[in-house]
Coordinates of C-alpha atoms in Angstrom, one line a residue:
M1 CA -20.4 -3.6 3.4
L2 CA -20.2 -3.8 -0.5
S3 CA -18.0 -6.5 -2.2
L4 CA -15.1 -5.2 -4.3
D5 CA -16.9 -6.6 -7.4
E6 CA -19.9 -4.7 -6.5
I7 CA -17.8 -1.5 -6.1
K8 CA -16.1 -1.9 -9.3
K9 CA -19.3 -2.3 -11.5
P10 CA -19.1 1.2 -12.9
I11 CA -15.7 0.7 -14.3
A12 CA -15.9 -2.8 -15.0
Y13 CA -15.5 -2.5 -18.7
E14 CA -12.5 0.0 -18.2
L15 CA -10.7 -2.5 -15.9
D16 CA -11.0 -5.3 -18.5
I17 CA -9.4 -3.0 -21.3
F18 CA -6.7 -2.0 -18.5
E19 CA -5.8 -5.6 -18.1
E20 CA -5.2 -6.1 -21.8
K21 CA -3.1 -2.8 -21.6
F22 CA -1.3 -3.6 -18.6
K23 CA -0.4 -7.1 -20.1
D24 CA 0.9 -5.2 -23.2
S25 CA 3.0 -2.8 -21.6
M26 CA 5.1 -5.4 -20.1
K27 CA 5.9 -7.3 -23.1
S28 CA 9.6 -8.1 -24.0
S29 CA 11.4 -10.1 -26.8
V30 CA 13.3 -12.1 -24.2
P31 CA 11.4 -15.3 -23.6
L32 CA 12.4 -15.6 -20.0
L33 CA 11.1 -12.1 -19.4
D34 CA 8.0 -12.6 -21.0
R35 CA 7.4 -15.9 -18.9
I36 CA 8.0 -14.0 -15.6
T37 CA 5.8 -11.0 -16.6
H38 CA 3.0 -13.5 -17.6
Y39 CA 3.4 -15.0 -14.3
I40 CA 3.2 -11.7 -12.7
V41 CA 0.0 -10.9 -14.5
K42 CA -1.6 -14.2 -13.8
R43 CA -1.3 -13.6 -9.8
K44 CA -2.6 -10.1 -9.8
G45 CA -4.4 -8.7 -6.8
K46 CA -7.6 -7.0 -6.0
Q47 CA -7.1 -4.2 -8.7
I48 CA -7.6 -1.5 -5.9
R49 CA -5.1 0.9 -7.1
P50 CA -6.3 1.0 -10.9
M51 CA -9.7 1.5 -9.2
F52 CA -8.6 4.4 -7.6
V53 CA -7.0 6.0 -10.7
F54 CA -10.2 5.3 -12.9
F55 CA -12.9 6.5 -10.3
A56 CA -10.6 9.7 -9.5
A57 CA -10.6 10.4 -13.2
S58 CA -14.4 9.7 -13.6
L59 CA -14.7 12.3 -10.7
C60 CA -12.4 14.8 -12.2
G61 CA -13.5 15.3 -15.8
G62 CA -14.0 11.7 -17.4
I63 CA -11.8 8.6 -18.1
K64 CA -9.5 9.3 -21.1
E65 CA -6.7 7.3 -22.9
A66 CA -4.0 8.7 -20.6
T67 CA -6.1 7.2 -17.7
H68 CA -5.4 3.9 -18.8
R69 CA -1.7 4.4 -19.4
G70 CA -1.6 6.2 -15.7
A71 CA -3.1 3.2 -14.2
A72 CA -0.7 0.9 -16.0
L73 CA 2.0 3.1 -15.2
V74 CA 1.2 3.0 -11.2
E75 CA 0.7 -0.8 -11.3
I76 CA 4.0 -1.5 -13.2
L77 CA 6.1 0.6 -11.0
H78 CA 4.3 -0.8 -7.8
T79 CA 4.9 -4.2 -9.3
A80 CA 8.7 -3.3 -9.7
T81 CA 8.9 -2.1 -6.0
L82 CA 7.3 -5.6 -4.7
V83 CA 9.7 -7.5 -6.8
H84 CA 12.5 -6.0 -5.2
D85 CA 10.9 -6.0 -1.7
D86 CA 10.9 -9.7 -1.9
V87 CA 14.4 -9.8 -2.5
V88 CA 15.1 -7.4 0.4
D89 CA 12.9 -9.3 2.8
D90 CA 14.0 -12.7 1.8
S91 CA 10.4 -13.6 1.1
Y92 CA 9.4 -16.5 -0.8
E93 CA 5.7 -16.1 -1.2
R94 CA 3.2 -13.1 -2.0
R95 CA -0.6 -13.3 -2.0
G96 CA -0.4 -17.2 -1.7
F97 CA 1.8 -17.6 -4.8
F98 CA 5.5 -18.1 -5.0
S99 CA 7.5 -14.7 -5.3
I100 CA 9.8 -14.1 -8.2
N101 CA 12.8 -14.5 -6.2
A102 CA 11.7 -18.0 -4.9
L103 CA 11.2 -19.3 -8.5
W104 CA 13.9 -17.6 -10.4
K105 CA 16.4 -16.5 -7.6
N106 CA 17.6 -13.0 -6.5
K107 CA 19.6 -11.9 -9.4
I108 CA 17.0 -12.6 -11.9
A109 CA 14.3 -10.9 -9.6
V110 CA 16.4 -7.7 -9.1
L111 CA 16.9 -7.6 -13.1
V112 CA 13.1 -8.0 -13.4
G113 CA 12.3 -5.3 -11.0
D114 CA 14.8 -2.9 -12.9
F115 CA 13.1 -4.0 -16.4
L116 CA 9.6 -3.0 -15.0
L117 CA 10.8 0.2 -13.7
S118 CA 12.3 1.2 -17.2
K119 CA 9.0 -0.1 -18.9
G120 CA 7.0 2.0 -16.7
M121 CA 9.3 5.2 -17.7
D122 CA 9.0 4.4 -21.3
L123 CA 5.4 4.0 -21.3
S124 CA 5.1 7.6 -20.1
L125 CA 8.0 9.0 -22.1
S126 CA 6.5 7.5 -25.3
N127 CA 3.3 9.2 -24.8
N128 CA 4.7 12.6 -23.2
D129 CA 2.8 11.8 -20.0
F130 CA 5.4 13.8 -18.0
G131 CA 3.0 14.9 -15.5
L132 CA 1.8 11.5 -14.7
L133 CA 5.3 10.1 -14.3
K134 CA 6.4 13.1 -12.1
I135 CA 3.6 12.0 -9.8
V136 CA 4.3 8.2 -9.8
N137 CA 8.3 8.7 -9.7
T138 CA 7.8 10.8 -6.7
A139 CA 5.8 8.3 -4.9
V140 CA 8.5 5.6 -5.8
Q141 CA 11.0 7.6 -4.1
Q142 CA 9.0 8.3 -1.0
M143 CA 8.4 4.4 -0.6
S144 CA 12.0 4.1 -0.6
E145 CA 12.9 6.6 1.8
G146 CA 10.2 5.4 4.1
E147 CA 11.2 1.9 4.0
L148 CA 15.0 2.9 4.8
L149 CA 13.7 5.1 7.3
Q150 CA 11.8 2.3 9.1
M151 CA 14.8 0.0 8.9
E152 CA 17.0 2.6 10.4
K153 CA 14.5 3.1 13.4
A154 CA 13.9 -0.4 13.8
R155 CA 17.7 -0.9 15.1
K156 CA 17.0 1.5 18.0
L157 CA 13.2 1.0 18.3
D158 CA 13.0 4.8 18.9
I159 CA 10.0 5.7 16.9
D160 CA 7.4 7.9 18.2
E161 CA 3.9 8.8 16.7
D162 CA 5.0 11.7 14.4
L163 CA 7.8 9.6 13.0
Y164 CA 5.4 6.5 12.5
Y165 CA 3.3 8.9 10.4
T166 CA 6.2 10.1 8.4
V167 CA 7.1 6.4 7.7
I168 CA 3.7 5.4 6.6
R169 CA 2.8 8.6 4.8
Q170 CA 5.8 8.0 2.6
K171 CA 5.9 4.0 2.5
T172 CA 2.2 3.3 2.0
A173 CA 0.1 6.6 1.6
S174 CA 2.3 8.1 -1.1
L175 CA 1.2 5.2 -3.6
I176 CA -2.6 5.5 -3.1
A177 CA -2.0 9.3 -3.2
S178 CA -0.2 8.9 -6.6
C179 CA -3.3 6.8 -7.9
T180 CA -5.7 9.4 -7.2
A181 CA -3.6 12.2 -8.2
V182 CA -2.9 10.2 -11.7
G183 CA -6.5 9.7 -12.2
A184 CA -7.3 13.6 -11.6
S185 CA -4.2 14.8 -14.0
S186 CA -5.1 12.2 -16.8
A187 CA -8.7 13.5 -17.1
G188 CA -7.3 17.2 -17.5
A189 CA -8.0 18.4 -14.0
D190 CA -6.3 21.7 -12.8
Q191 CA -3.6 21.6 -10.2
N192 CA -5.8 22.4 -7.3
T193 CA -8.1 19.5 -8.2
I194 CA -4.9 17.2 -8.7
D195 CA -3.4 18.6 -5.2
R196 CA -6.9 18.0 -3.6
M197 CA -7.2 14.3 -4.9
H198 CA -3.6 13.7 -3.7
Q199 CA -4.5 14.9 -0.1
F200 CA -7.6 12.5 -0.4
G201 CA -5.2 9.6 -1.5
E202 CA -2.7 10.1 1.4
K203 CA -5.5 10.3 4.0
V204 CA -7.0 7.0 2.6
G205 CA -3.4 5.5 2.5
I206 CA -2.9 6.3 6.1
A207 CA -6.2 5.0 7.2
F208 CA -5.2 1.7 5.1
Q209 CA -1.9 1.4 6.9
I210 CA -3.4 1.7 10.5
K211 CA -6.0 -0.9 9.5
D212 CA -2.9 -3.3 8.5
D213 CA -1.3 -2.7 11.7
L214 CA -4.6 -3.7 13.6
F215 CA -4.5 -7.0 11.7
D216 CA -1.2 -8.0 13.4
F217 CA -2.7 -7.8 16.7
G218 CA -5.6 -10.3 15.6
T219 CA -8.5 -8.0 15.6
D220 CA -9.9 -10.2 12.9
D221 CA -9.4 -13.6 11.6
V222 CA -7.4 -12.8 8.5
G223 CA -5.3 -15.9 7.8
K224 CA -2.2 -13.5 8.7
P225 CA 0.0 -14.9 11.4
L226 CA -0.2 -12.7 14.6
G227 CA 2.8 -10.6 15.4
I228 CA 4.5 -10.3 11.7
D229 CA 5.4 -6.7 12.5
I230 CA 6.7 -7.5 15.8
K231 CA 8.9 -10.4 14.8
E232 CA 10.3 -8.0 12.0
K233 CA 10.8 -5.4 14.7
K234 CA 8.3 -2.8 13.2
I235 CA 7.0 -0.5 15.8
T236 CA 3.3 0.3 14.8
L237 CA 0.7 2.7 16.1
P238 CA -1.0 0.2 18.4
L239 CA 2.5 -0.6 20.0
I240 CA 3.6 3.2 20.1
Y241 CA 0.6 4.2 22.0
S242 CA 0.8 1.3 24.5
L243 CA 4.7 1.9 25.1
N244 CA 4.0 5.6 25.7
K245 CA 1.4 4.9 28.5
A246 CA 3.6 2.1 30.3
S247 CA 5.6 2.7 33.1
K248 CA 9.4 3.0 32.5
S249 CA 10.2 -0.6 33.6
E250 CA 7.3 -2.0 31.6
K251 CA 8.5 0.0 28.5
K252 CA 12.0 -1.2 28.7
R253 CA 10.7 -4.8 29.2
I254 CA 8.5 -4.6 26.2
I255 CA 11.3 -3.1 24.0
N256 CA 13.7 -5.8 25.2
L257 CA 11.3 -8.5 24.0
V258 CA 10.8 -6.8 20.5
K259 CA 14.3 -6.4 20.2
N260 CA 15.7 -9.7 21.5
H261 CA 13.1 -12.2 21.6
N262 CA 11.0 -11.4 18.5
E263 CA 11.7 -14.9 17.1
E264 CA 9.9 -16.5 20.2
S265 CA 6.3 -17.1 19.8
A266 CA 5.6 -16.9 23.4
K267 CA 7.4 -13.6 23.9
V268 CA 5.5 -12.0 20.8
A269 CA 2.4 -13.3 22.3
E270 CA 3.3 -11.3 25.6
V271 CA 3.7 -8.2 23.5
I272 CA 0.3 -8.6 21.6
D273 CA -1.3 -9.2 25.1
F274 CA 0.3 -6.0 26.4
V275 CA -0.9 -3.8 23.4
R276 CA -4.4 -5.2 23.8
K277 CA -4.7 -4.5 27.4
S278 CA -3.2 -1.2 27.3
G279 CA -6.1 0.1 25.0
G280 CA -3.6 0.4 21.8
L281 CA -6.0 -1.3 19.5
A282 CA -8.9 1.2 20.4
Y283 CA -6.7 4.2 19.9
A284 CA -5.3 3.0 16.5
E285 CA -9.0 2.3 15.4
E286 CA -9.9 5.7 16.5
K287 CA -7.1 7.1 14.5
M288 CA -8.1 5.3 11.5
I289 CA -11.5 6.6 11.6
T290 CA -10.2 10.3 12.0
Y291 CA -8.1 9.8 8.8
Q292 CA -11.1 8.1 7.1
N293 CA -13.5 11.0 8.0
E294 CA -10.7 13.7 6.8
A295 CA -10.5 11.8 3.4
F296 CA -14.4 11.9 3.2
K297 CA -14.5 15.8 4.0
I298 CA -12.1 16.2 1.1
L299 CA -14.3 13.9 -1.1
N300 CA -17.3 15.9 -0.4
T301 CA -15.8 19.2 -1.9
F302 CA -16.6 17.4 -5.2
P303 CA -20.3 17.4 -6.6
Q304 CA -22.4 14.2 -5.9
S305 CA -22.0 11.5 -8.6
V306 CA -21.4 7.8 -9.2
A307 CA -17.7 8.3 -9.0
R308 CA -18.0 10.0 -5.8
T309 CA -20.0 7.2 -4.1
A310 CA -17.9 4.4 -5.7
L311 CA -14.8 6.3 -4.1
E312 CA -16.3 6.5 -0.7
Q313 CA -17.5 2.8 -1.0
L314 CA -13.8 2.1 -2.0
V315 CA -12.5 3.9 1.1
R316 CA -14.8 1.9 3.5
F317 CA -13.8 -1.3 1.7
T318 CA -10.0 -0.4 2.5
T319 CA -10.7 0.5 6.1
E320 CA -13.4 -2.1 7.0
R321 CA -12.0 -5.2 5.2
K322 CA -11.5 -8.3 7.0
K323 CA -8.1 -9.0 5.4

């Protein structure tokens, strides 16, 4: 599998320009805000979302000035949701760095998240990018709904496979779908093409989330503590499948462990062992590959090009990654 640096080579120059534009789009005259946004830029992630935007634009007509604004919009609004998420989750670390709320407390973190949301909107409204704003705004709305739906269901743990897909389609896949749709829209593609790219991104996003679920059961040594989802009472695909196969008494026992003993390492290990032995991991892996193939099927409706190859490589990276 190619590394991310190798995959991004065709758009390396564009990503460098994007970095500067992203930084500029968050500027403020308030020194405290400027310090915090500088900290946010410094601890940036792998740039997977901007890569999806730029490659989608390349595939659908070419990278334009609007593509840079679209990539910045996605990243700003996503960063805002992460800042708010860390407050909601009481999380003091993200990507190995202290979270904003850990360094500047919750009140400031919430206000920074609000500021970023308004900056994203301002970037689009100032340039009449109404189509791009509509795509990303819908994704942010769905992410909030997905998160709340998951929280609601975590109380009773009554989540089936259909509901699981609804949650991850909203919570995770909507963001990747907005990246590919924004890329296509910024390149001037017609609505049919934008819709196809949105569907492609959604399939990738679902496969990406299933891969994340698998990490929780220790399929790879990712440095992620095992059972985080179980401790947070998140019912993921491997567990749903295993519970559906279990006897009534076994199902009751496992649900009781997740509900009432999710803070006890030995009990969490018991749940992980149950899922492994029930074939839950193999089933989830199979579903992940199904969604990956459906994404490729959509991608192959586009003519062969450097961008199409790069998108295929990027999809493989997101589903075959080790962390």
